[in-house]
PDB file of C-alpha atoms in Angstrom:
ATOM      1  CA  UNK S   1     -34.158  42.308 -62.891  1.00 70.00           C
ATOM      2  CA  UNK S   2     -37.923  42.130 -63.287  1.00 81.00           C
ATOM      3  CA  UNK S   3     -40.559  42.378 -60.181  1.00 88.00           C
ATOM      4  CA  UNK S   4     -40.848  39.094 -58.298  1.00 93.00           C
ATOM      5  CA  UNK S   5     -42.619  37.936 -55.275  1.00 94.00           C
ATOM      6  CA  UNK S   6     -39.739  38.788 -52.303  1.00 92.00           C
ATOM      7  CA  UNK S   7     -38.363  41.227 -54.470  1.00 91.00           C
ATOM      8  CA  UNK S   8     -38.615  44.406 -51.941  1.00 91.00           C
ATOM      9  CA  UNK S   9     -37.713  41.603 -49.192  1.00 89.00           C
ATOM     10  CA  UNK S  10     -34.239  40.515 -51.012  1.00 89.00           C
ATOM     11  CA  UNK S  11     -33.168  44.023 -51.900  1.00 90.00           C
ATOM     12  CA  UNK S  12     -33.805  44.488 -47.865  1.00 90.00           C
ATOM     13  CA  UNK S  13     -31.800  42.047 -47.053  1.00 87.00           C
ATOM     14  CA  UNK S  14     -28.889  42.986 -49.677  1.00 88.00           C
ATOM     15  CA  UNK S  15     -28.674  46.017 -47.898  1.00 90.00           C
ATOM     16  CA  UNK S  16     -29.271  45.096 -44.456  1.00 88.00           C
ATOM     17  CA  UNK S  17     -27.609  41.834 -44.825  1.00 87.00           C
ATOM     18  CA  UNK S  18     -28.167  38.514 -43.319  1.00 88.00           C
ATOM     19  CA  UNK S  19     -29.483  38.147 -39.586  1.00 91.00           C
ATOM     20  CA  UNK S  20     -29.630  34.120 -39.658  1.00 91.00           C
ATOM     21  CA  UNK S  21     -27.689  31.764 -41.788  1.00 92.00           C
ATOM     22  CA  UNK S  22     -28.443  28.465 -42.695  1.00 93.00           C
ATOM     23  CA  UNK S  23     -25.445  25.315 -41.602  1.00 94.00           C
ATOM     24  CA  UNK S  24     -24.958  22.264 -41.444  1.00 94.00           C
ATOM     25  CA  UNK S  25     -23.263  20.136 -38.363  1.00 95.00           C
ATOM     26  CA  UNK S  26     -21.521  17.114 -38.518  1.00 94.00           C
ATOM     27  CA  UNK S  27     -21.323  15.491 -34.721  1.00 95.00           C
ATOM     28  CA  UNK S  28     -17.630  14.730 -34.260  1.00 92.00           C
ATOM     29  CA  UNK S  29     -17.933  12.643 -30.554  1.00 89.00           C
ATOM     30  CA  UNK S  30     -21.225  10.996 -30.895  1.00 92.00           C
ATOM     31  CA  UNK S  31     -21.392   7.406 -30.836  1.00 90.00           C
ATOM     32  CA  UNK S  32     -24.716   6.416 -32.496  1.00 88.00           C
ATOM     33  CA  UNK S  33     -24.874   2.906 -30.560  1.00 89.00           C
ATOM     34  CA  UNK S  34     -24.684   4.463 -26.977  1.00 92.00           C
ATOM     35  CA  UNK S  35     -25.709   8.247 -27.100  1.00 92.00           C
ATOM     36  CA  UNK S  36     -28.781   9.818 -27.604  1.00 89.00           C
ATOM     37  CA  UNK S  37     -29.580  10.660 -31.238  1.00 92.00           C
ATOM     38  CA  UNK S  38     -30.629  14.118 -32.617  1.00 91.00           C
ATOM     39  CA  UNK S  39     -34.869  14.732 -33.395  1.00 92.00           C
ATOM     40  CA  UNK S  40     -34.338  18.290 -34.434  1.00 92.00           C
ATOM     41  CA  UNK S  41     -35.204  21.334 -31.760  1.00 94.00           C
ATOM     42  CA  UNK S  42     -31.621  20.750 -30.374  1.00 96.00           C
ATOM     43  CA  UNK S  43     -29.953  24.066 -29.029  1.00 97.00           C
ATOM     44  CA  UNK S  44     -26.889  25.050 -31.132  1.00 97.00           C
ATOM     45  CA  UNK S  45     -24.017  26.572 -29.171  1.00 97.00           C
ATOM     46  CA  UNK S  46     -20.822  28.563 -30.960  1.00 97.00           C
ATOM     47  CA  UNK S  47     -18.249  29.662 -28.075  1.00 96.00           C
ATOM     48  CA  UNK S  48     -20.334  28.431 -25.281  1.00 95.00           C
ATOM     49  CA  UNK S  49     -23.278  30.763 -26.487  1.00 95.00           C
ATOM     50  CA  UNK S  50     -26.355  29.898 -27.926  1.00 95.00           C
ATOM     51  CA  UNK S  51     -26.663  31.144 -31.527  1.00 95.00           C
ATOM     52  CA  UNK S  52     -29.698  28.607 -32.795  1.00 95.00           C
ATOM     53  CA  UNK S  53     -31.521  25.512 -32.852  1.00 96.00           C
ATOM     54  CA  UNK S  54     -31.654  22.350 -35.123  1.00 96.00           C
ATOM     55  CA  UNK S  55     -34.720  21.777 -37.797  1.00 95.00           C
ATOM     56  CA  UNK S  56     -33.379  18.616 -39.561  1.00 93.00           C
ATOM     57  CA  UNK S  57     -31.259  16.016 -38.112  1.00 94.00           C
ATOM     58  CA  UNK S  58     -30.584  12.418 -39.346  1.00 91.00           C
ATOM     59  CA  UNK S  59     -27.617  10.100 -39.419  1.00 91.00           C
ATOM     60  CA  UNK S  60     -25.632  10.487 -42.186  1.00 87.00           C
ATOM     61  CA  UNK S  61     -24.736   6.457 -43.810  1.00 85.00           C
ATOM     62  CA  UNK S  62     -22.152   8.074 -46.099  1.00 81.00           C
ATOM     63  CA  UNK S  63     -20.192  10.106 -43.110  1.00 83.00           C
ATOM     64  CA  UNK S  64     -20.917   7.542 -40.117  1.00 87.00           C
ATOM     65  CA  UNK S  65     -22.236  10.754 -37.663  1.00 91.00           C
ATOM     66  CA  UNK S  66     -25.286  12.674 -36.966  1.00 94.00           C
ATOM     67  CA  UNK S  67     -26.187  15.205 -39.642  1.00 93.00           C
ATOM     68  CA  UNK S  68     -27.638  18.320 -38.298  1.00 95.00           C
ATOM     69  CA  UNK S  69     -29.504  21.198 -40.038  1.00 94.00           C
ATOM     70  CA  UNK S  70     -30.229  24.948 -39.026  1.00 95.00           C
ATOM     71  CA  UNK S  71     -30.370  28.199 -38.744  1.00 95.00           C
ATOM     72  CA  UNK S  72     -27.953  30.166 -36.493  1.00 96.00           C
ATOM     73  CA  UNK S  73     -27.470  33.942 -35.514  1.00 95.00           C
ATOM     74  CA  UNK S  74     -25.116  36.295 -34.370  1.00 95.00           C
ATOM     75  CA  UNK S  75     -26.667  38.261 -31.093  1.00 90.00           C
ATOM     76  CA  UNK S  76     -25.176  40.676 -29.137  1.00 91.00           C
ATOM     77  CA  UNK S  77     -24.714  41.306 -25.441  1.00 89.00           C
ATOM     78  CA  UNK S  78     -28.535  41.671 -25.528  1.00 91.00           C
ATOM     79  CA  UNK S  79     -30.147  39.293 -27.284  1.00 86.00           C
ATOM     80  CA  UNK S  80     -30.595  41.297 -30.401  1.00 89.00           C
ATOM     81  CA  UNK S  81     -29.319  39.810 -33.942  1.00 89.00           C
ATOM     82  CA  UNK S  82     -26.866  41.203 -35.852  1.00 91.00           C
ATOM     83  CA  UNK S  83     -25.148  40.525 -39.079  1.00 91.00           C
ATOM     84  CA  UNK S  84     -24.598  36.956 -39.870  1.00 92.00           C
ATOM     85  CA  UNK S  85     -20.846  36.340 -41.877  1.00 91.00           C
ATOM     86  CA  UNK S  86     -19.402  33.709 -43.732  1.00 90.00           C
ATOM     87  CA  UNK S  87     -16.337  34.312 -40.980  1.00 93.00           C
ATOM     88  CA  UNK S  88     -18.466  34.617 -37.927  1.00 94.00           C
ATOM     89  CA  UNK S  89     -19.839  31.044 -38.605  1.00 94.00           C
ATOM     90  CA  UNK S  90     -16.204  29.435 -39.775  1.00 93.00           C
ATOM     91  CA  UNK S  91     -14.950  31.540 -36.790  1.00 94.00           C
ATOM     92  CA  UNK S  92     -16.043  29.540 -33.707  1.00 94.00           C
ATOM     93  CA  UNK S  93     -16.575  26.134 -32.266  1.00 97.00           C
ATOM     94  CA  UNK S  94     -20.005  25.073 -32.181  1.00 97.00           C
ATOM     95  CA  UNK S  95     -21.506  22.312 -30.261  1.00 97.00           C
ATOM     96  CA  UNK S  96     -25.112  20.774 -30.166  1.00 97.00           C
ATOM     97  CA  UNK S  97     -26.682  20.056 -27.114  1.00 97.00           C
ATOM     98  CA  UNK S  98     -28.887  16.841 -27.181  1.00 95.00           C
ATOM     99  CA  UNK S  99     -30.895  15.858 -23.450  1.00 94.00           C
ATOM    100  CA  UNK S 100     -28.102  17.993 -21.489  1.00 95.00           C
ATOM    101  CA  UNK S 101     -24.636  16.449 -23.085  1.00 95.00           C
ATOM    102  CA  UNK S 102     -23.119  18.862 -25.498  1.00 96.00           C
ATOM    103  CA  UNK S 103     -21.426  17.373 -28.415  1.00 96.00           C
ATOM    104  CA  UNK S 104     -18.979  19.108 -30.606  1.00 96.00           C
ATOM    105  CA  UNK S 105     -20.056  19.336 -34.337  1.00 96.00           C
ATOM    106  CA  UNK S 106     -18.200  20.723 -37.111  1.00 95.00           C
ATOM    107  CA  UNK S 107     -19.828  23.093 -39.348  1.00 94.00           C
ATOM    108  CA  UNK S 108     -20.462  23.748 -43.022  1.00 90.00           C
ATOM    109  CA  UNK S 109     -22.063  26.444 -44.692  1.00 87.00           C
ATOM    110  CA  UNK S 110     -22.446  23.630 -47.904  1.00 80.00           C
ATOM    111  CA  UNK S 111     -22.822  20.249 -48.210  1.00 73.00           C
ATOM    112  CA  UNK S 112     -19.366  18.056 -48.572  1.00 68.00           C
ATOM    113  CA  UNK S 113     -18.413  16.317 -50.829  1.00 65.00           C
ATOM    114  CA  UNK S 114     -19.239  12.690 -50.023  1.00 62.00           C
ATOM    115  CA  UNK S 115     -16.358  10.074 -49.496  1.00 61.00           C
ATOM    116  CA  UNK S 116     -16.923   7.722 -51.812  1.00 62.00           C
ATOM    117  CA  UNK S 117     -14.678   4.583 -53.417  1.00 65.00           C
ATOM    118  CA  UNK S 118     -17.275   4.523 -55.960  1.00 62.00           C
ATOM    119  CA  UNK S 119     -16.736   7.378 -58.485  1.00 59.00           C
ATOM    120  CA  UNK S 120     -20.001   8.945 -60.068  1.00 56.00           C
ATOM    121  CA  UNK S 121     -19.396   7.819 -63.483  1.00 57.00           C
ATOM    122  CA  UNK S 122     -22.689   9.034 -64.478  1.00 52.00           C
ATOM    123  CA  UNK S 123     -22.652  12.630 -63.390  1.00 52.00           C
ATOM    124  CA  UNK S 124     -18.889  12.269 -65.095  1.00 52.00           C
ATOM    125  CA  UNK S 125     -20.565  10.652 -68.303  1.00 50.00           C
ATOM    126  CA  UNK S 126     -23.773  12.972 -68.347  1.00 46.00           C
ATOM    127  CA  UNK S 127     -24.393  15.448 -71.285  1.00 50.00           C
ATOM    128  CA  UNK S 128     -27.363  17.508 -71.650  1.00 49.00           C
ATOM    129  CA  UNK S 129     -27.127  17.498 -75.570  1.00 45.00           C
ATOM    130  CA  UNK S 130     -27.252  13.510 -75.445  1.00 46.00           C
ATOM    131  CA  UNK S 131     -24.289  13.614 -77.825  1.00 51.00           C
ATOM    132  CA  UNK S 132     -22.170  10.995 -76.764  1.00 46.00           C
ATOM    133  CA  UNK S 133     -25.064   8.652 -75.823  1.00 47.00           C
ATOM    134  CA  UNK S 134     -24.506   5.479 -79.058  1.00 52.00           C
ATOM    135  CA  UNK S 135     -20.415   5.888 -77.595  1.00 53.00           C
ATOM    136  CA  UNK S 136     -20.919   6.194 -73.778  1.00 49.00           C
ATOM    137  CA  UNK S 137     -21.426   2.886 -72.260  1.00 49.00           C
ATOM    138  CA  UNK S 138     -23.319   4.129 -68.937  1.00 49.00           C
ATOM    139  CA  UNK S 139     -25.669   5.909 -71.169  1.00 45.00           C
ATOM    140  CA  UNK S 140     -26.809   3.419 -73.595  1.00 47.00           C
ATOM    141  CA  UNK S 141     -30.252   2.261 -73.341  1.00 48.00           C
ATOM    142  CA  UNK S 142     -30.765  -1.550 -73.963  1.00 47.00           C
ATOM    143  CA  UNK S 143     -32.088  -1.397 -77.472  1.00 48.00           C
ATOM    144  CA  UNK S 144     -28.880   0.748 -78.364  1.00 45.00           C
ATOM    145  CA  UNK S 145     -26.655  -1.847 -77.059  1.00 46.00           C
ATOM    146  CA  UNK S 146     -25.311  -4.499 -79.344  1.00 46.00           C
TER     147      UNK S 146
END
């Protein structure tokens, strides 16, 4: 609405659109007790083509695989970027390549939702306004309890 710093660069970018796109990988045939593990820097392959490299990698407690974060684009014949899509990254297998073994990953443009037999009851039981915190049990301080 108002200037900004990146202003001139988003309005670029809203018309140009996007040349690299952000993902996340989830390593579907790793096995974290025997293969190699993931330091970040690994090549990122959609199709059999190279399309990007990894920045932040980690194994994920929660989903039992190597997490891996980065930024991928969509080149041409020649090298050159071109428009990243929502469907051009749900649109193809991607693998990561870590010390020479590729190892198929499935991607995400946003973070799952994490399996959990543990419901959040806070985030369920949260209110900004602080109404319901004398009735809420997971929101009562001790001195309000009793």
């Amino acid at each position: 609405k108002g200037p900004f710093i990146g202003r001139d660069a988003l309005l670029r970018q809203k018309e140009e659109g996007v040349r690299r796109m952000f993902i996340q990988l989830l390593l579907d045939d790793h096995d974290s007790d025997l293969d190699l593990w993931t330091w970040g820097g690994e090549p990122i392959y959609r199709d059999g083509k190279y399309v990007g490299s990894t920045t932040t990698t980690g194994y994920g407690f929660t989903f039992k695989k190597q997490v891996c974060l980065g930024f991928v684009q969509n080149l041409d014949d020649n090298g050159e970027p071109q428009i990243v899509t929502n469907d051009f990254i749900l649109g193809g297998h991607y693998e990561v390549d870590i010390a020479g073994t590729r190892f198929s990953a499935k991607v995400n443009l946003h973070s799952p939702n994490l399996p959990t037999k543990y419901p959040d009851q806070e985030r369920d039981a949260y209110f900004a306004t602080r109404e319901k915190m004398g009735t809420e049990p997971i929101l009562r301080s001790s001195k309000n309890i009793g």
